[in-house]
C-alpha cells in the first residue's frame, strides 16, 4: 500500500484556505448575531412601549406623576435656556419615541 505524501507547499495552501474559510464563517456568524441582536432590541423596545401605554391607561395617577417628574427634571437641565412649554413638551415626547 503506497501512501501519498503532499509537498509542504500544498499543505500550507490548504491550511491557508481553511484559515480564510474559518474567518469568513466567523464573520458570517458575527454579522448574523449582530442582526438578530438589533432585531431583538427593536422588538423589545416595541414591547416596552406597549407595556408603558397599558400601565399608563391602568394607573393614570402614576402616569401624571411620572410626566410631572420628567418635566421637572428636564426644566432643571434646560430651564436656563428659556425654552417654551411647547418645546419642553415636544422634547419629552421625543424622548419616548422610537429612534
Short mmCIF file of N, CA and C in Angstrom, two decimals:
data_model
loop_
_atom_site.label_atom_id
_atom_site.label_comp_id
_atom_site.label_asym_id
_atom_site.label_seq_id
_atom_site.Cartn_x
_atom_site.Cartn_y
_atom_site.Cartn_z
N UNK A 1 0.87 -1.17 0.00
CA UNK A 1 0.00 0.00 0.00
C UNK A 1 0.91 1.22 0.00
N UNK A 2 0.70 2.04 -0.97
CA UNK A 2 1.51 3.25 -1.08
C UNK A 2 0.71 4.41 -0.52
N UNK A 3 1.37 5.24 0.22
CA UNK A 3 0.72 6.44 0.76
C UNK A 3 1.28 7.64 0.04
N UNK A 4 0.40 8.54 -0.30
CA UNK A 4 0.84 9.76 -1.00
C UNK A 4 1.27 10.78 0.04
N UNK A 5 2.37 11.38 -0.22
CA UNK A 5 2.87 12.43 0.67
C UNK A 5 2.74 13.75 -0.07
N UNK A 6 2.09 14.69 0.55
CA UNK A 6 1.92 16.00 -0.08
C UNK A 6 3.15 16.85 0.17
N UNK A 7 3.52 17.61 -0.80
CA UNK A 7 4.61 18.56 -0.58
C UNK A 7 4.18 19.60 0.46
N UNK A 8 5.11 20.15 1.18
CA UNK A 8 4.84 21.11 2.25
C UNK A 8 4.09 22.33 1.73
N UNK A 9 4.37 22.77 0.50
CA UNK A 9 3.70 23.95 -0.06
C UNK A 9 2.20 23.70 -0.19
N UNK A 10 1.81 22.49 -0.59
CA UNK A 10 0.39 22.18 -0.71
C UNK A 10 -0.29 22.14 0.65
N UNK A 11 0.36 21.67 1.65
CA UNK A 11 -0.22 21.60 2.99
C UNK A 11 -0.47 23.01 3.51
N UNK A 12 0.50 23.89 3.31
CA UNK A 12 0.33 25.28 3.76
C UNK A 12 -0.81 25.95 3.02
N UNK A 13 -0.93 25.70 1.73
CA UNK A 13 -2.00 26.32 0.95
C UNK A 13 -3.37 25.83 1.43
N UNK A 14 -3.49 24.55 1.71
CA UNK A 14 -4.75 24.03 2.21
C UNK A 14 -5.06 24.64 3.57
N UNK A 15 -4.06 24.78 4.40
CA UNK A 15 -4.25 25.41 5.71
C UNK A 15 -4.68 26.86 5.58
N UNK A 16 -4.11 27.59 4.62
CA UNK A 16 -4.47 28.99 4.41
C UNK A 16 -5.91 29.10 3.94
N UNK A 17 -6.34 28.19 3.07
CA UNK A 17 -7.73 28.20 2.61
C UNK A 17 -8.66 27.91 3.76
N UNK A 18 -8.32 26.94 4.57
CA UNK A 18 -9.14 26.61 5.74
C UNK A 18 -9.18 27.81 6.68
N UNK A 19 -8.04 28.49 6.87
CA UNK A 19 -7.98 29.66 7.74
C UNK A 19 -8.90 30.76 7.21
N UNK A 20 -8.87 31.02 5.90
CA UNK A 20 -9.74 32.03 5.31
C UNK A 20 -11.20 31.63 5.45
N UNK A 21 -11.51 30.37 5.24
CA UNK A 21 -12.88 29.89 5.37
C UNK A 21 -13.35 30.05 6.81
N UNK A 22 -12.49 29.73 7.76
CA UNK A 22 -12.85 29.90 9.17
C UNK A 22 -13.14 31.36 9.47
N UNK A 23 -12.32 32.27 8.95
CA UNK A 23 -12.54 33.70 9.17
C UNK A 23 -13.87 34.14 8.57
N UNK A 24 -14.19 33.64 7.38
CA UNK A 24 -15.46 34.00 6.74
C UNK A 24 -16.63 33.45 7.55
N UNK A 25 -16.49 32.24 8.05
CA UNK A 25 -17.54 31.66 8.89
C UNK A 25 -17.73 32.49 10.16
N UNK A 26 -16.61 32.89 10.78
CA UNK A 26 -16.68 33.72 11.98
C UNK A 26 -17.35 35.06 11.68
N UNK A 27 -17.00 35.66 10.55
CA UNK A 27 -17.59 36.96 10.17
C UNK A 27 -19.08 36.80 9.90
N UNK A 28 -19.45 35.75 9.18
CA UNK A 28 -20.86 35.50 8.90
C UNK A 28 -21.64 35.31 10.19
N UNK A 29 -21.08 34.54 11.09
CA UNK A 29 -21.73 34.30 12.37
C UNK A 29 -21.87 35.60 13.17
N UNK A 30 -20.83 36.41 13.16
CA UNK A 30 -20.87 37.69 13.89
C UNK A 30 -21.91 38.63 13.28
N UNK A 31 -22.00 38.66 11.95
CA UNK A 31 -23.00 39.51 11.30
C UNK A 31 -24.41 39.03 11.60
N UNK A 32 -24.61 37.72 11.61
CA UNK A 32 -25.93 37.17 11.95
C UNK A 32 -26.30 37.53 13.38
N UNK A 33 -25.35 37.36 14.30
CA UNK A 33 -25.61 37.70 15.70
C UNK A 33 -25.95 39.17 15.85
N UNK A 34 -25.21 40.02 15.17
CA UNK A 34 -25.46 41.46 15.24
C UNK A 34 -26.85 41.79 14.72
N UNK A 35 -27.23 41.20 13.60
CA UNK A 35 -28.55 41.45 13.02
C UNK A 35 -29.65 41.03 14.00
N UNK A 36 -29.55 39.83 14.54
CA UNK A 36 -30.60 39.34 15.42
C UNK A 36 -30.62 40.10 16.75
N UNK A 37 -29.46 40.54 17.23
CA UNK A 37 -29.44 41.36 18.45
C UNK A 37 -30.17 42.68 18.22
N UNK A 38 -29.93 43.31 17.07
CA UNK A 38 -30.62 44.57 16.75
C UNK A 38 -32.12 44.33 16.58
N UNK A 39 -32.48 43.25 15.94
CA UNK A 39 -33.90 42.93 15.75
C UNK A 39 -34.56 42.67 17.10
N UNK A 40 -33.90 41.93 17.97
CA UNK A 40 -34.43 41.68 19.32
C UNK A 40 -34.60 42.99 20.08
N UNK A 41 -33.62 43.87 19.96
CA UNK A 41 -33.70 45.16 20.66
C UNK A 41 -34.89 45.97 20.14
N UNK A 42 -35.10 45.98 18.83
CA UNK A 42 -36.22 46.72 18.25
C UNK A 42 -37.55 46.16 18.75
N UNK A 43 -37.66 44.83 18.78
CA UNK A 43 -38.89 44.21 19.25
C UNK A 43 -39.12 44.46 20.74
N UNK A 44 -38.05 44.41 21.52
CA UNK A 44 -38.18 44.66 22.96
C UNK A 44 -38.59 46.11 23.23
N UNK A 45 -38.06 47.06 22.45
CA UNK A 45 -38.47 48.46 22.60
C UNK A 45 -39.96 48.62 22.31
N UNK A 46 -40.43 47.94 21.27
CA UNK A 46 -41.85 47.99 20.95
C UNK A 46 -42.70 47.41 22.07
N UNK A 47 -42.27 46.30 22.62
CA UNK A 47 -42.98 45.66 23.72
C UNK A 47 -42.99 46.57 24.95
N UNK A 48 -41.86 47.16 25.25
CA UNK A 48 -41.77 48.07 26.39
C UNK A 48 -42.71 49.27 26.22
N UNK A 49 -42.77 49.79 25.00
CA UNK A 49 -43.66 50.92 24.72
C UNK A 49 -45.12 50.51 24.95
N UNK A 50 -45.50 49.32 24.47
CA UNK A 50 -46.87 48.84 24.67
C UNK A 50 -47.17 48.67 26.16
N UNK A 51 -46.22 48.12 26.91
CA UNK A 51 -46.43 47.93 28.34
C UNK A 51 -46.59 49.27 29.05
N UNK A 52 -45.82 50.27 28.65
CA UNK A 52 -45.92 51.58 29.28
C UNK A 52 -47.28 52.20 29.00
N UNK A 53 -47.75 52.08 27.76
CA UNK A 53 -49.07 52.61 27.41
C UNK A 53 -50.15 51.92 28.23
N UNK A 54 -50.07 50.60 28.35
CA UNK A 54 -51.05 49.86 29.15
C UNK A 54 -50.99 50.28 30.61
N UNK A 55 -49.78 50.42 31.15
CA UNK A 55 -49.64 50.81 32.55
C UNK A 55 -50.19 52.22 32.77
N UNK A 56 -49.95 53.12 31.82
CA UNK A 56 -50.47 54.48 31.94
C UNK A 56 -51.98 54.50 31.89
N UNK A 57 -52.58 53.62 31.06
CA UNK A 57 -54.05 53.53 30.98
C UNK A 57 -54.65 53.01 32.28
N UNK A 58 -53.96 52.07 32.91
CA UNK A 58 -54.48 51.46 34.13
C UNK A 58 -54.28 52.39 35.33
N UNK A 59 -53.10 52.98 35.45
CA UNK A 59 -52.77 53.82 36.61
C UNK A 59 -52.52 55.25 36.14
N UNK A 60 -53.60 55.97 35.89
CA UNK A 60 -53.46 57.33 35.35
C UNK A 60 -52.81 58.28 36.35
N UNK A 61 -53.03 58.04 37.64
CA UNK A 61 -52.43 58.91 38.67
C UNK A 61 -50.90 58.80 38.64
N UNK A 62 -50.40 57.58 38.54
CA UNK A 62 -48.96 57.37 38.46
C UNK A 62 -48.40 57.98 37.19
N UNK A 63 -49.13 57.83 36.08
CA UNK A 63 -48.67 58.37 34.80
C UNK A 63 -48.55 59.89 34.86
N UNK A 64 -49.54 60.54 35.48
CA UNK A 64 -49.48 62.01 35.61
C UNK A 64 -48.29 62.41 36.48
N UNK A 65 -48.08 61.68 37.56
CA UNK A 65 -46.94 61.98 38.44
C UNK A 65 -45.62 61.78 37.71
N UNK A 66 -45.54 60.74 36.88
CA UNK A 66 -44.32 60.47 36.11
C UNK A 66 -44.04 61.60 35.13
N UNK A 67 -45.09 62.05 34.42
CA UNK A 67 -44.91 63.15 33.46
C UNK A 67 -44.49 64.43 34.16
N UNK A 68 -45.07 64.67 35.32
CA UNK A 68 -44.72 65.88 36.09
C UNK A 68 -43.26 65.81 36.55
N UNK A 69 -42.83 64.62 37.00
CA UNK A 69 -41.44 64.44 37.44
C UNK A 69 -40.48 64.60 36.27
N UNK A 70 -40.82 64.05 35.10
CA UNK A 70 -39.97 64.19 33.92
C UNK A 70 -39.81 65.66 33.54
N UNK A 71 -40.92 66.38 33.56
CA UNK A 71 -40.88 67.80 33.19
C UNK A 71 -40.04 68.58 34.18
N UNK A 72 -40.17 68.27 35.46
CA UNK A 72 -39.39 68.95 36.49
C UNK A 72 -37.89 68.70 36.29
N UNK A 73 -37.53 67.46 36.05
CA UNK A 73 -36.10 67.13 35.84
C UNK A 73 -35.56 67.78 34.57
N UNK A 74 -36.39 67.81 33.54
CA UNK A 74 -35.96 68.44 32.30
C UNK A 74 -35.77 69.94 32.49
N UNK A 75 -36.66 70.57 33.23
CA UNK A 75 -36.53 72.01 33.48
C UNK A 75 -35.26 72.34 34.26
N UNK A 76 -34.84 71.42 35.14
CA UNK A 76 -33.58 71.63 35.86
C UNK A 76 -32.40 71.70 34.89
N UNK A 77 -32.49 70.95 33.79
CA UNK A 77 -31.39 70.89 32.83
C UNK A 77 -31.47 72.03 31.81
N UNK A 78 -32.65 72.24 31.23
CA UNK A 78 -32.76 73.20 30.13
C UNK A 78 -33.44 74.50 30.53
N UNK A 79 -33.82 74.65 31.78
CA UNK A 79 -34.51 75.85 32.23
C UNK A 79 -33.74 77.13 31.96
N UNK A 80 -32.43 77.06 32.00
CA UNK A 80 -31.60 78.25 31.79
C UNK A 80 -31.64 78.76 30.35
N UNK A 81 -32.18 77.95 29.42
CA UNK A 81 -32.24 78.35 28.02
C UNK A 81 -33.54 79.05 27.66
N UNK A 82 -34.47 79.14 28.59
CA UNK A 82 -35.73 79.84 28.35
C UNK A 82 -36.58 79.21 27.27
N UNK A 83 -36.64 77.89 27.24
CA UNK A 83 -37.43 77.18 26.24
C UNK A 83 -38.92 77.36 26.52
N UNK A 84 -39.71 77.37 25.46
CA UNK A 84 -41.16 77.47 25.62
C UNK A 84 -41.71 76.15 26.13
N UNK A 85 -42.91 76.20 26.71
CA UNK A 85 -43.56 74.99 27.20
C UNK A 85 -43.83 74.01 26.06
N UNK A 86 -44.12 74.54 24.88
CA UNK A 86 -44.34 73.68 23.72
C UNK A 86 -43.08 72.89 23.38
N UNK A 87 -41.93 73.58 23.43
CA UNK A 87 -40.66 72.91 23.13
C UNK A 87 -40.32 71.86 24.18
N UNK A 88 -40.61 72.17 25.43
CA UNK A 88 -40.34 71.21 26.51
C UNK A 88 -41.22 69.98 26.35
N UNK A 89 -42.50 70.19 26.04
CA UNK A 89 -43.41 69.07 25.81
C UNK A 89 -42.96 68.24 24.61
N UNK A 90 -42.54 68.93 23.54
CA UNK A 90 -42.05 68.22 22.35
C UNK A 90 -40.80 67.42 22.67
N UNK A 91 -39.93 67.95 23.50
CA UNK A 91 -38.70 67.25 23.88
C UNK A 91 -39.02 65.99 24.70
N UNK A 92 -39.99 66.10 25.60
CA UNK A 92 -40.39 64.92 26.38
C UNK A 92 -41.01 63.87 25.47
N UNK A 93 -41.86 64.30 24.53
CA UNK A 93 -42.45 63.34 23.59
C UNK A 93 -41.38 62.69 22.73
N UNK A 94 -40.40 63.47 22.30
CA UNK A 94 -39.29 62.93 21.51
C UNK A 94 -38.53 61.86 22.28
N UNK A 95 -38.36 62.11 23.59
CA UNK A 95 -37.65 61.16 24.43
C UNK A 95 -38.32 59.78 24.41
N UNK A 96 -39.63 59.76 24.29
CA UNK A 96 -40.37 58.49 24.36
C UNK A 96 -40.61 57.85 23.01
N UNK A 97 -40.20 58.50 21.93
CA UNK A 97 -40.37 57.92 20.61
C UNK A 97 -39.30 56.87 20.34
N UNK A 98 -39.60 55.99 19.38
CA UNK A 98 -38.60 55.02 18.93
C UNK A 98 -37.68 55.71 17.95
N UNK A 99 -36.39 55.56 18.16
CA UNK A 99 -35.41 56.19 17.26
C UNK A 99 -34.60 55.10 16.61
#
